[in-house]
Amino acid sequence: MNKSPIQGETAALLETHALSRHFGGLKAVDSVDFTINSGEIRALIGSNGAGKSTLVAMLCGRLLPTAGRVHFEGVDITRFSPDKRIALGMGYTFQITRVFGELTVLDNVILGARQQGKRNIDGQDADSINRSVNAKPAVRAANALARFGLDQHARRLAKELSYGHRRLLEVVMATATHPRLLMLDEPTQGLADAEIENFNAVIRDISQHSTVLLIEHNMHVVMELATRISVMHEGRMLAEGEPDEIRANPEVQAAYLE
């Protein structure tokens, strides 16, 4: 069941203009124009090596483009740091999980809300991070965990979770800042079927307040959630449209769906 955009929100939220990233002679992303409108769930699909992860890395600031621009709500953020982009309202998860294994699940979420966009806490030991956690946002963090069915794991160390649950924990951490744009890179990887169904329901709920960019290989999830789909192939945008249009597109079928 696809969700309609939030009523009254149709303006461009994020735009790229001729965005490119080259690695030597390899054009990983080649002059891509890409627009996400407020209120939609946009899926970005393509085969391995199509350029999806490189594009998203430039959107969230982890990688600078070789050429082109990125705008968020009309502001040129091309050279903004990841922290500054988060402070503007952009949240994201990585394809590889990045949680603090020596902290509890609950404290990971609290830190997700308090630390994103403020300072880099990589390299700090668990004790120093624990001292920075106060109880004030704990109720909000517990509610966020409950939405994703992780509340029963709140007091466990994050390193004790299954891979699939660590993936979900990172999504909870990204949503803790209530971002205007939430970018999720392969969020259902490692999840069981029942967990995927719960994930879909929660993303629909989140999309009532946040625009979602979903980078996903699970086509059932894509077709179930996306209001529009963009297809990358060999560093360029091959096609864009509603799910039924993408499913019927012969170029997409030849390049990716078959």
C-alpha positions as YAML, in Angstrom:
chain: A
units: angstrom
residues:
- id: 1
  name: MET
  ca: [0.00, 0.00, 0.00]
- id: 2
  name: ASN
  ca: [1.64, 3.23, -1.14]
- id: 3
  name: LYS
  ca: [1.25, 6.44, 0.79]
- id: 4
  name: SER
  ca: [0.30, 9.74, -0.81]
- id: 5
  name: PRO
  ca: [2.54, 12.74, -0.11]
- id: 6
  name: ILE
  ca: [1.72, 14.78, 2.97]
- id: 7
  name: GLN
  ca: [-1.05, 17.19, 2.09]
- id: 8
  name: GLY
  ca: [0.31, 20.64, 1.27]
- id: 9
  name: GLU
  ca: [3.92, 19.42, 1.01]
- id: 10
  name: THR
  ca: [4.99, 19.12, -2.63]
- id: 11
  name: ALA
  ca: [7.99, 21.47, -2.77]
- id: 12
  name: ALA
  ca: [11.45, 20.14, -3.56]
- id: 13
  name: LEU
  ca: [13.20, 19.17, -0.34]
- id: 14
  name: LEU
  ca: [16.50, 17.95, -1.77]
- id: 15
  name: GLU
  ca: [17.96, 18.51, -5.23]
- id: 16
  name: THR
  ca: [21.17, 17.62, -7.01]
- id: 17
  name: HIS
  ca: [22.39, 19.39, -10.13]
- id: 18
  name: ALA
  ca: [24.81, 17.58, -12.48]
- id: 19
  name: LEU
  ca: [26.25, 15.77, -9.46]
- id: 20
  name: SER
  ca: [29.29, 13.64, -10.26]
- id: 21
  name: ARG
  ca: [31.91, 11.62, -8.44]
- id: 22
  name: HIS
  ca: [34.88, 10.14, -10.28]
- id: 23
  name: PHE
  ca: [37.47, 7.75, -8.91]
- id: 24
  name: GLY
  ca: [40.31, 8.03, -11.39]
- id: 25
  name: GLY
  ca: [38.79, 7.00, -14.70]
- id: 26
  name: LEU
  ca: [35.70, 5.46, -13.08]
- id: 27
  name: LYS
  ca: [32.58, 7.65, -13.18]
- id: 28
  name: ALA
  ca: [30.76, 6.21, -10.18]
- id: 29
  name: VAL
  ca: [28.13, 8.96, -10.41]
- id: 30
  name: ASP
  ca: [27.90, 10.81, -13.69]
- id: 31
  name: SER
  ca: [26.09, 14.17, -13.88]
- id: 32
  name: VAL
  ca: [22.98, 13.18, -11.92]
- id: 33
  name: ASP
  ca: [19.98, 15.51, -11.55]
- id: 34
  name: PHE
  ca: [17.83, 14.20, -8.72]
- id: 35
  name: THR
  ca: [14.91, 15.76, -6.83]
- id: 36
  name: ILE
  ca: [13.05, 14.53, -3.75]
- id: 37
  name: ASN
  ca: [9.83, 16.32, -2.85]
- id: 38
  name: SER
  ca: [8.62, 16.84, 0.68]
- id: 39
  name: GLY
  ca: [6.28, 14.17, 1.97]
- id: 40
  name: GLU
  ca: [7.20, 11.28, -0.33]
- id: 41
  name: ILE
  ca: [8.79, 7.91, 0.21]
- id: 42
  name: ARG
  ca: [11.36, 7.72, -2.58]
- id: 43
  name: ALA
  ca: [13.11, 4.45, -3.36]
- id: 44
  name: LEU
  ca: [16.51, 4.41, -5.05]
- id: 45
  name: ILE
  ca: [17.27, 1.08, -6.73]
- id: 46
  name: GLY
  ca: [19.85, -0.36, -9.09]
- id: 47
  name: SER
  ca: [22.25, -3.26, -9.41]
- id: 48
  name: ASN
  ca: [25.48, -3.47, -7.41]
- id: 49
  name: GLY
  ca: [27.90, -0.87, -8.74]
- id: 50
  name: ALA
  ca: [25.15, 1.34, -10.15]
- id: 51
  name: GLY
  ca: [26.30, 4.29, -8.04]
- id: 52
  name: LYS
  ca: [23.60, 4.36, -5.35]
- id: 53
  name: SER
  ca: [25.85, 4.31, -2.30]
- id: 54
  name: THR
  ca: [28.21, 6.88, -3.83]
- id: 55
  name: LEU
  ca: [25.27, 9.18, -4.54]
- id: 56
  name: VAL
  ca: [23.93, 8.84, -1.00]
- id: 57
  name: ALA
  ca: [27.42, 9.42, 0.44]
- id: 58
  name: MET
  ca: [27.44, 12.79, -1.36]
- id: 59
  name: LEU
  ca: [23.92, 13.61, -0.16]
- id: 60
  name: CYS
  ca: [24.82, 13.07, 3.50]
- id: 61
  name: GLY
  ca: [28.25, 14.71, 3.25]
- id: 62
  name: ARG
  ca: [30.53, 11.73, 3.73]
- id: 63
  name: LEU
  ca: [31.93, 12.19, 0.22]
- id: 64
  name: LEU
  ca: [32.54, 15.41, -1.70]
- id: 65
  name: PRO
  ca: [31.50, 15.52, -5.36]
- id: 66
  name: THR
  ca: [33.92, 15.88, -8.23]
- id: 67
  name: ALA
  ca: [31.41, 18.27, -9.81]
- id: 68
  name: GLY
  ca: [27.86, 19.48, -9.32]
- id: 69
  name: ARG
  ca: [25.78, 20.82, -6.43]
- id: 70
  name: VAL
  ca: [23.48, 19.58, -3.65]
- id: 71
  name: HIS
  ca: [20.67, 21.75, -2.29]
- id: 72
  name: PHE
  ca: [18.52, 21.07, 0.78]
- id: 73
  name: GLU
  ca: [15.43, 23.25, 1.23]
- id: 74
  name: GLY
  ca: [16.97, 25.72, -1.21]
- id: 75
  name: VAL
  ca: [20.31, 25.94, 0.63]
- id: 76
  name: ASP
  ca: [23.53, 24.94, -1.16]
- id: 77
  name: ILE
  ca: [24.95, 22.25, 1.16]
- id: 78
  name: THR
  ca: [27.52, 20.83, -1.27]
- id: 79
  name: ARG
  ca: [30.44, 21.58, 1.06]
- id: 80
  name: PHE
  ca: [28.59, 21.15, 4.37]
- id: 81
  name: SER
  ca: [29.91, 18.59, 6.83]
- id: 82
  name: PRO
  ca: [27.75, 15.57, 7.79]
- id: 83
  name: ASP
  ca: [27.17, 17.13, 11.24]
- id: 84
  name: LYS
  ca: [25.92, 20.37, 9.74]
- id: 85
  name: ARG
  ca: [23.56, 18.48, 7.43]
- id: 86
  name: ILE
  ca: [22.14, 16.54, 10.37]
- id: 87
  name: ALA
  ca: [21.63, 19.82, 12.22]
- id: 88
  name: LEU
  ca: [19.63, 21.06, 9.21]
- id: 89
  name: GLY
  ca: [17.31, 18.04, 9.43]
- id: 90
  name: MET
  ca: [18.93, 15.22, 7.49]
- id: 91
  name: GLY
  ca: [19.17, 11.78, 9.11]
- id: 92
  name: TYR
  ca: [20.68, 8.64, 7.65]
- id: 93
  name: THR
  ca: [21.78, 5.09, 8.30]
- id: 94
  name: PHE
  ca: [24.77, 3.33, 6.82]
- id: 95
  name: GLN
  ca: [24.89, 0.12, 4.79]
- id: 96
  name: ILE
  ca: [27.26, -1.17, 7.51]
- id: 97
  name: THR
  ca: [25.89, -0.82, 11.02]
- id: 98
  name: ARG
  ca: [27.49, 1.82, 13.25]
- id: 99
  name: VAL
  ca: [26.28, 1.41, 16.80]
- id: 100
  name: PHE
  ca: [28.13, 1.55, 20.11]
- id: 101
  name: GLY
  ca: [28.45, -2.11, 21.07]
- id: 102
  name: GLU
  ca: [29.54, -1.51, 24.67]
- id: 103
  name: LEU
  ca: [26.50, 0.68, 25.43]
- id: 104
  name: THR
  ca: [22.96, -0.47, 26.07]
- id: 105
  name: VAL
  ca: [20.42, -0.31, 23.27]
- id: 106
  name: LEU
  ca: [18.59, 2.47, 25.12]
- id: 107
  name: ASP
  ca: [21.73, 4.56, 25.57]
- id: 108
  name: ASN
  ca: [22.53, 4.23, 21.87]
- id: 109
  name: VAL
  ca: [19.20, 5.85, 21.06]
- id: 110
  name: ILE
  ca: [19.64, 8.58, 23.66]
- id: 111
  name: LEU
  ca: [23.03, 9.39, 22.18]
- id: 112
  name: GLY
  ca: [21.57, 9.33, 18.71]
- id: 113
  name: ALA
  ca: [19.28, 12.17, 19.72]
- id: 114
  name: ARG
  ca: [21.83, 14.14, 21.74]
- id: 115
  name: GLN
  ca: [25.03, 13.72, 19.77]
- id: 116
  name: GLN
  ca: [24.09, 13.72, 16.08]
- id: 117
  name: GLY
  ca: [24.94, 17.05, 14.58]
- id: 118
  name: LYS
  ca: [26.79, 18.26, 17.68]
- id: 119
  name: ARG
  ca: [30.19, 16.56, 17.77]
- id: 120
  name: ASN
  ca: [32.05, 13.45, 16.72]
- id: 121
  name: ILE
  ca: [32.21, 10.92, 19.55]
- id: 122
  name: ASP
  ca: [34.24, 8.27, 17.71]
- id: 123
  name: GLY
  ca: [37.18, 7.11, 19.78]
- id: 124
  name: GLN
  ca: [35.66, 7.81, 23.19]
- id: 125
  name: ASP
  ca: [35.59, 4.89, 25.60]
- id: 126
  name: ALA
  ca: [32.31, 3.44, 26.83]
- id: 127
  name: ASP
  ca: [32.67, 4.92, 30.34]
- id: 128
  name: SER
  ca: [33.08, 8.48, 29.08]
- id: 129
  name: ILE
  ca: [30.11, 8.08, 26.74]
- id: 130
  name: ASN
  ca: [27.99, 6.61, 29.53]
- id: 131
  name: ARG
  ca: [28.74, 9.64, 31.72]
- id: 132
  name: SER
  ca: [27.36, 11.88, 28.96]
- id: 133
  name: VAL
  ca: [23.97, 10.14, 28.98]
- id: 134
  name: ASN
  ca: [21.31, 11.65, 31.21]
- id: 135
  name: ALA
  ca: [17.88, 10.30, 31.97]
- id: 136
  name: LYS
  ca: [15.87, 13.20, 30.55]
- id: 137
  name: PRO
  ca: [15.44, 11.82, 26.97]
- id: 138
  name: ALA
  ca: [15.12, 8.21, 28.17]
- id: 139
  name: VAL
  ca: [11.33, 8.12, 27.87]
- id: 140
  name: ARG
  ca: [11.45, 9.39, 24.30]
- id: 141
  name: ALA
  ca: [14.14, 6.86, 23.46]
- id: 142
  name: ALA
  ca: [12.13, 4.02, 25.01]
- id: 143
  name: ASN
  ca: [9.08, 5.03, 22.99]
- id: 144
  name: ALA
  ca: [11.16, 5.05, 19.82]
- id: 145
  name: LEU
  ca: [12.43, 1.55, 20.57]
- id: 146
  name: ALA
  ca: [8.88, 0.35, 21.19]
- id: 147
  name: ARG
  ca: [7.79, 1.56, 17.73]
- id: 148
  name: PHE
  ca: [10.33, -0.80, 16.16]
- id: 149
  name: GLY
  ca: [9.69, -3.68, 18.56]
- id: 150
  name: LEU
  ca: [13.06, -3.32, 20.28]
- id: 151
  name: ASP
  ca: [11.86, -2.18, 23.70]
- id: 152
  name: GLN
  ca: [12.41, -5.62, 25.22]
- id: 153
  name: HIS
  ca: [16.11, -5.28, 24.36]
- id: 154
  name: ALA
  ca: [16.52, -1.79, 25.86]
- id: 155
  name: ARG
  ca: [18.88, -2.85, 28.67]
- id: 156
  name: ARG
  ca: [20.99, -5.25, 26.62]
- id: 157
  name: LEU
  ca: [24.37, -4.23, 25.25]
- id: 158
  name: ALA
  ca: [24.09, -3.39, 21.57]
- id: 159
  name: LYS
  ca: [26.83, -5.90, 20.71]
- id: 160
  name: GLU
  ca: [24.57, -8.69, 21.99]
- id: 161
  name: LEU
  ca: [21.87, -7.99, 19.39]
- id: 162
  name: SER
  ca: [21.45, -10.00, 16.22]
- id: 163
  name: TYR
  ca: [22.62, -8.36, 13.01]
- id: 164
  name: GLY
  ca: [19.03, -7.61, 12.00]
- id: 165
  name: HIS
  ca: [18.26, -5.97, 15.33]
- id: 166
  name: ARG
  ca: [21.41, -3.85, 15.09]
- id: 167
  name: ARG
  ca: [20.13, -2.65, 11.71]
- id: 168
  name: LEU
  ca: [16.84, -1.67, 13.31]
- id: 169
  name: LEU
  ca: [18.64, 0.02, 16.18]
- id: 170
  name: GLU
  ca: [20.51, 2.25, 13.76]
- id: 171
  name: VAL
  ca: [17.21, 3.25, 12.14]
- id: 172
  name: VAL
  ca: [15.82, 4.12, 15.59]
- id: 173
  name: MET
  ca: [18.93, 6.23, 16.25]
- id: 174
  name: ALA
  ca: [18.48, 8.07, 12.94]
- id: 175
  name: THR
  ca: [14.83, 8.83, 13.67]
- id: 176
  name: ALA
  ca: [15.59, 10.07, 17.19]
- id: 177
  name: THR
  ca: [16.43, 13.52, 15.78]
- id: 178
  name: HIS
  ca: [13.06, 13.72, 13.96]
- id: 179
  name: PRO
  ca: [14.75, 14.52, 10.62]
- id: 180
  name: ARG
  ca: [13.05, 16.34, 7.76]
- id: 181
  name: LEU
  ca: [14.72, 13.84, 5.41]
- id: 182
  name: LEU
  ca: [15.50, 10.29, 6.53]
- id: 183
  name: MET
  ca: [17.89, 8.32, 4.28]
- id: 184
  name: LEU
  ca: [17.98, 4.56, 4.86]
- id: 185
  name: ASP
  ca: [20.68, 2.47, 3.15]
- id: 186
  name: GLU
  ca: [19.65, -1.21, 2.93]
- id: 187
  name: PRO
  ca: [17.67, -1.07, 6.21]
- id: 188
  name: THR
  ca: [15.96, -4.47, 5.86]
- id: 189
  name: GLN
  ca: [19.16, -6.43, 5.25]
- id: 190
  name: GLY
  ca: [19.27, -9.27, 7.76]
- id: 191
  name: LEU
  ca: [15.68, -8.87, 8.95]
- id: 192
  name: ALA
  ca: [13.24, -11.78, 9.18]
- id: 193
  name: ASP
  ca: [9.96, -11.59, 7.26]
- id: 194
  name: ALA
  ca: [7.96, -10.61, 10.36]
- id: 195
  name: GLU
  ca: [10.50, -7.91, 11.19]
- id: 196
  name: ILE
  ca: [10.24, -6.55, 7.64]
- id: 197
  name: GLU
  ca: [6.47, -6.26, 7.92]
- id: 198
  name: ASN
  ca: [6.86, -4.34, 11.18]
- id: 199
  name: PHE
  ca: [9.54, -2.16, 9.56]
- id: 200
  name: ASN
  ca: [7.20, -1.31, 6.68]
- id: 201
  name: ALA
  ca: [4.45, -0.29, 9.09]
- id: 202
  name: VAL
  ca: [6.79, 1.93, 11.11]
- id: 203
  name: ILE
  ca: [8.22, 3.63, 8.00]
- id: 204
  name: ARG
  ca: [4.68, 4.46, 6.86]
- id: 205
  name: ASP
  ca: [4.09, 6.02, 10.26]
- id: 206
  name: ILE
  ca: [7.39, 7.95, 10.16]
- id: 207
  name: SER
  ca: [6.62, 9.20, 6.65]
- id: 208
  name: GLN
  ca: [3.67, 11.16, 8.03]
- id: 209
  name: HIS
  ca: [6.26, 13.58, 9.43]
- id: 210
  name: SER
  ca: [9.53, 12.87, 7.57]
- id: 211
  name: THR
  ca: [10.38, 12.49, 3.90]
- id: 212
  name: VAL
  ca: [12.07, 9.13, 3.32]
- id: 213
  name: LEU
  ca: [14.77, 8.09, 0.85]
- id: 214
  name: LEU
  ca: [15.01, 4.31, 0.81]
- id: 215
  name: ILE
  ca: [17.99, 2.55, -0.82]
- id: 216
  name: GLU
  ca: [16.85, -1.05, -0.92]
- id: 217
  name: HIS
  ca: [17.37, -4.31, -2.85]
- id: 218
  name: ASN
  ca: [14.24, -6.01, -1.48]
- id: 219
  name: MET
  ca: [11.77, -5.26, -4.28]
- id: 220
  name: HIS
  ca: [8.78, -6.32, -2.19]
- id: 221
  name: VAL
  ca: [9.67, -3.60, 0.32]
- id: 222
  name: VAL
  ca: [10.27, -1.08, -2.48]
- id: 223
  name: MET
  ca: [6.96, -1.76, -4.20]
- id: 224
  name: GLU
  ca: [5.10, -1.82, -0.88]
- id: 225
  name: LEU
  ca: [6.44, 1.49, 0.45]
- id: 226
  name: ALA
  ca: [7.59, 3.77, -2.35]
- id: 227
  name: THR
  ca: [5.48, 6.55, -3.82]
- id: 228
  name: ARG
  ca: [8.16, 7.10, -6.50]
- id: 229
  name: ILE
  ca: [11.16, 5.05, -7.59]
- id: 230
  name: SER
  ca: [14.43, 6.23, -9.12]
- id: 231
  name: VAL
  ca: [16.59, 3.67, -10.94]
- id: 232
  name: MET
  ca: [20.35, 4.07, -11.30]
- id: 233
  name: HIS
  ca: [22.44, 2.25, -13.89]
- id: 234
  name: GLU
  ca: [26.16, 2.71, -14.53]
- id: 235
  name: GLY
  ca: [26.32, 5.96, -12.60]
- id: 236
  name: ARG
  ca: [23.33, 7.65, -14.24]
- id: 237
  name: MET
  ca: [19.61, 7.87, -13.67]
- id: 238
  name: LEU
  ca: [17.98, 5.35, -15.96]
- id: 239
  name: ALA
  ca: [14.33, 5.93, -15.08]
- id: 240
  name: GLU
  ca: [11.99, 7.48, -12.55]
- id: 241
  name: GLY
  ca: [8.29, 7.03, -11.89]
- id: 242
  name: GLU
  ca: [5.59, 5.45, -9.78]
- id: 243
  name: PRO
  ca: [5.97, 1.75, -8.90]
- id: 244
  name: ASP
  ca: [3.70, 0.51, -11.70]
- id: 245
  name: GLU
  ca: [5.58, 2.61, -14.25]
- id: 246
  name: ILE
  ca: [8.94, 1.27, -13.12]
- id: 247
  name: ARG
  ca: [7.70, -2.31, -13.07]
- id: 248
  name: ALA
  ca: [6.53, -1.96, -16.70]
- id: 249
  name: ASN
  ca: [9.58, -0.06, -17.98]
- id: 250
  name: PRO
  ca: [11.44, -2.27, -20.52]
- id: 251
  name: GLU
  ca: [14.79, -0.53, -19.91]
- id: 252
  name: VAL
  ca: [14.50, -1.13, -16.19]
- id: 253
  name: GLN
  ca: [13.47, -4.72, -16.75]
- id: 254
  name: ALA
  ca: [16.50, -5.32, -18.96]
- id: 255
  name: ALA
  ca: [18.96, -3.57, -16.65]
- id: 256
  name: TYR
  ca: [17.71, -4.57, -13.22]
- id: 257
  name: LEU
  ca: [14.41, -6.33, -12.67]
- id: 258
  name: GLU
  ca: [14.97, -9.41, -14.80]
...
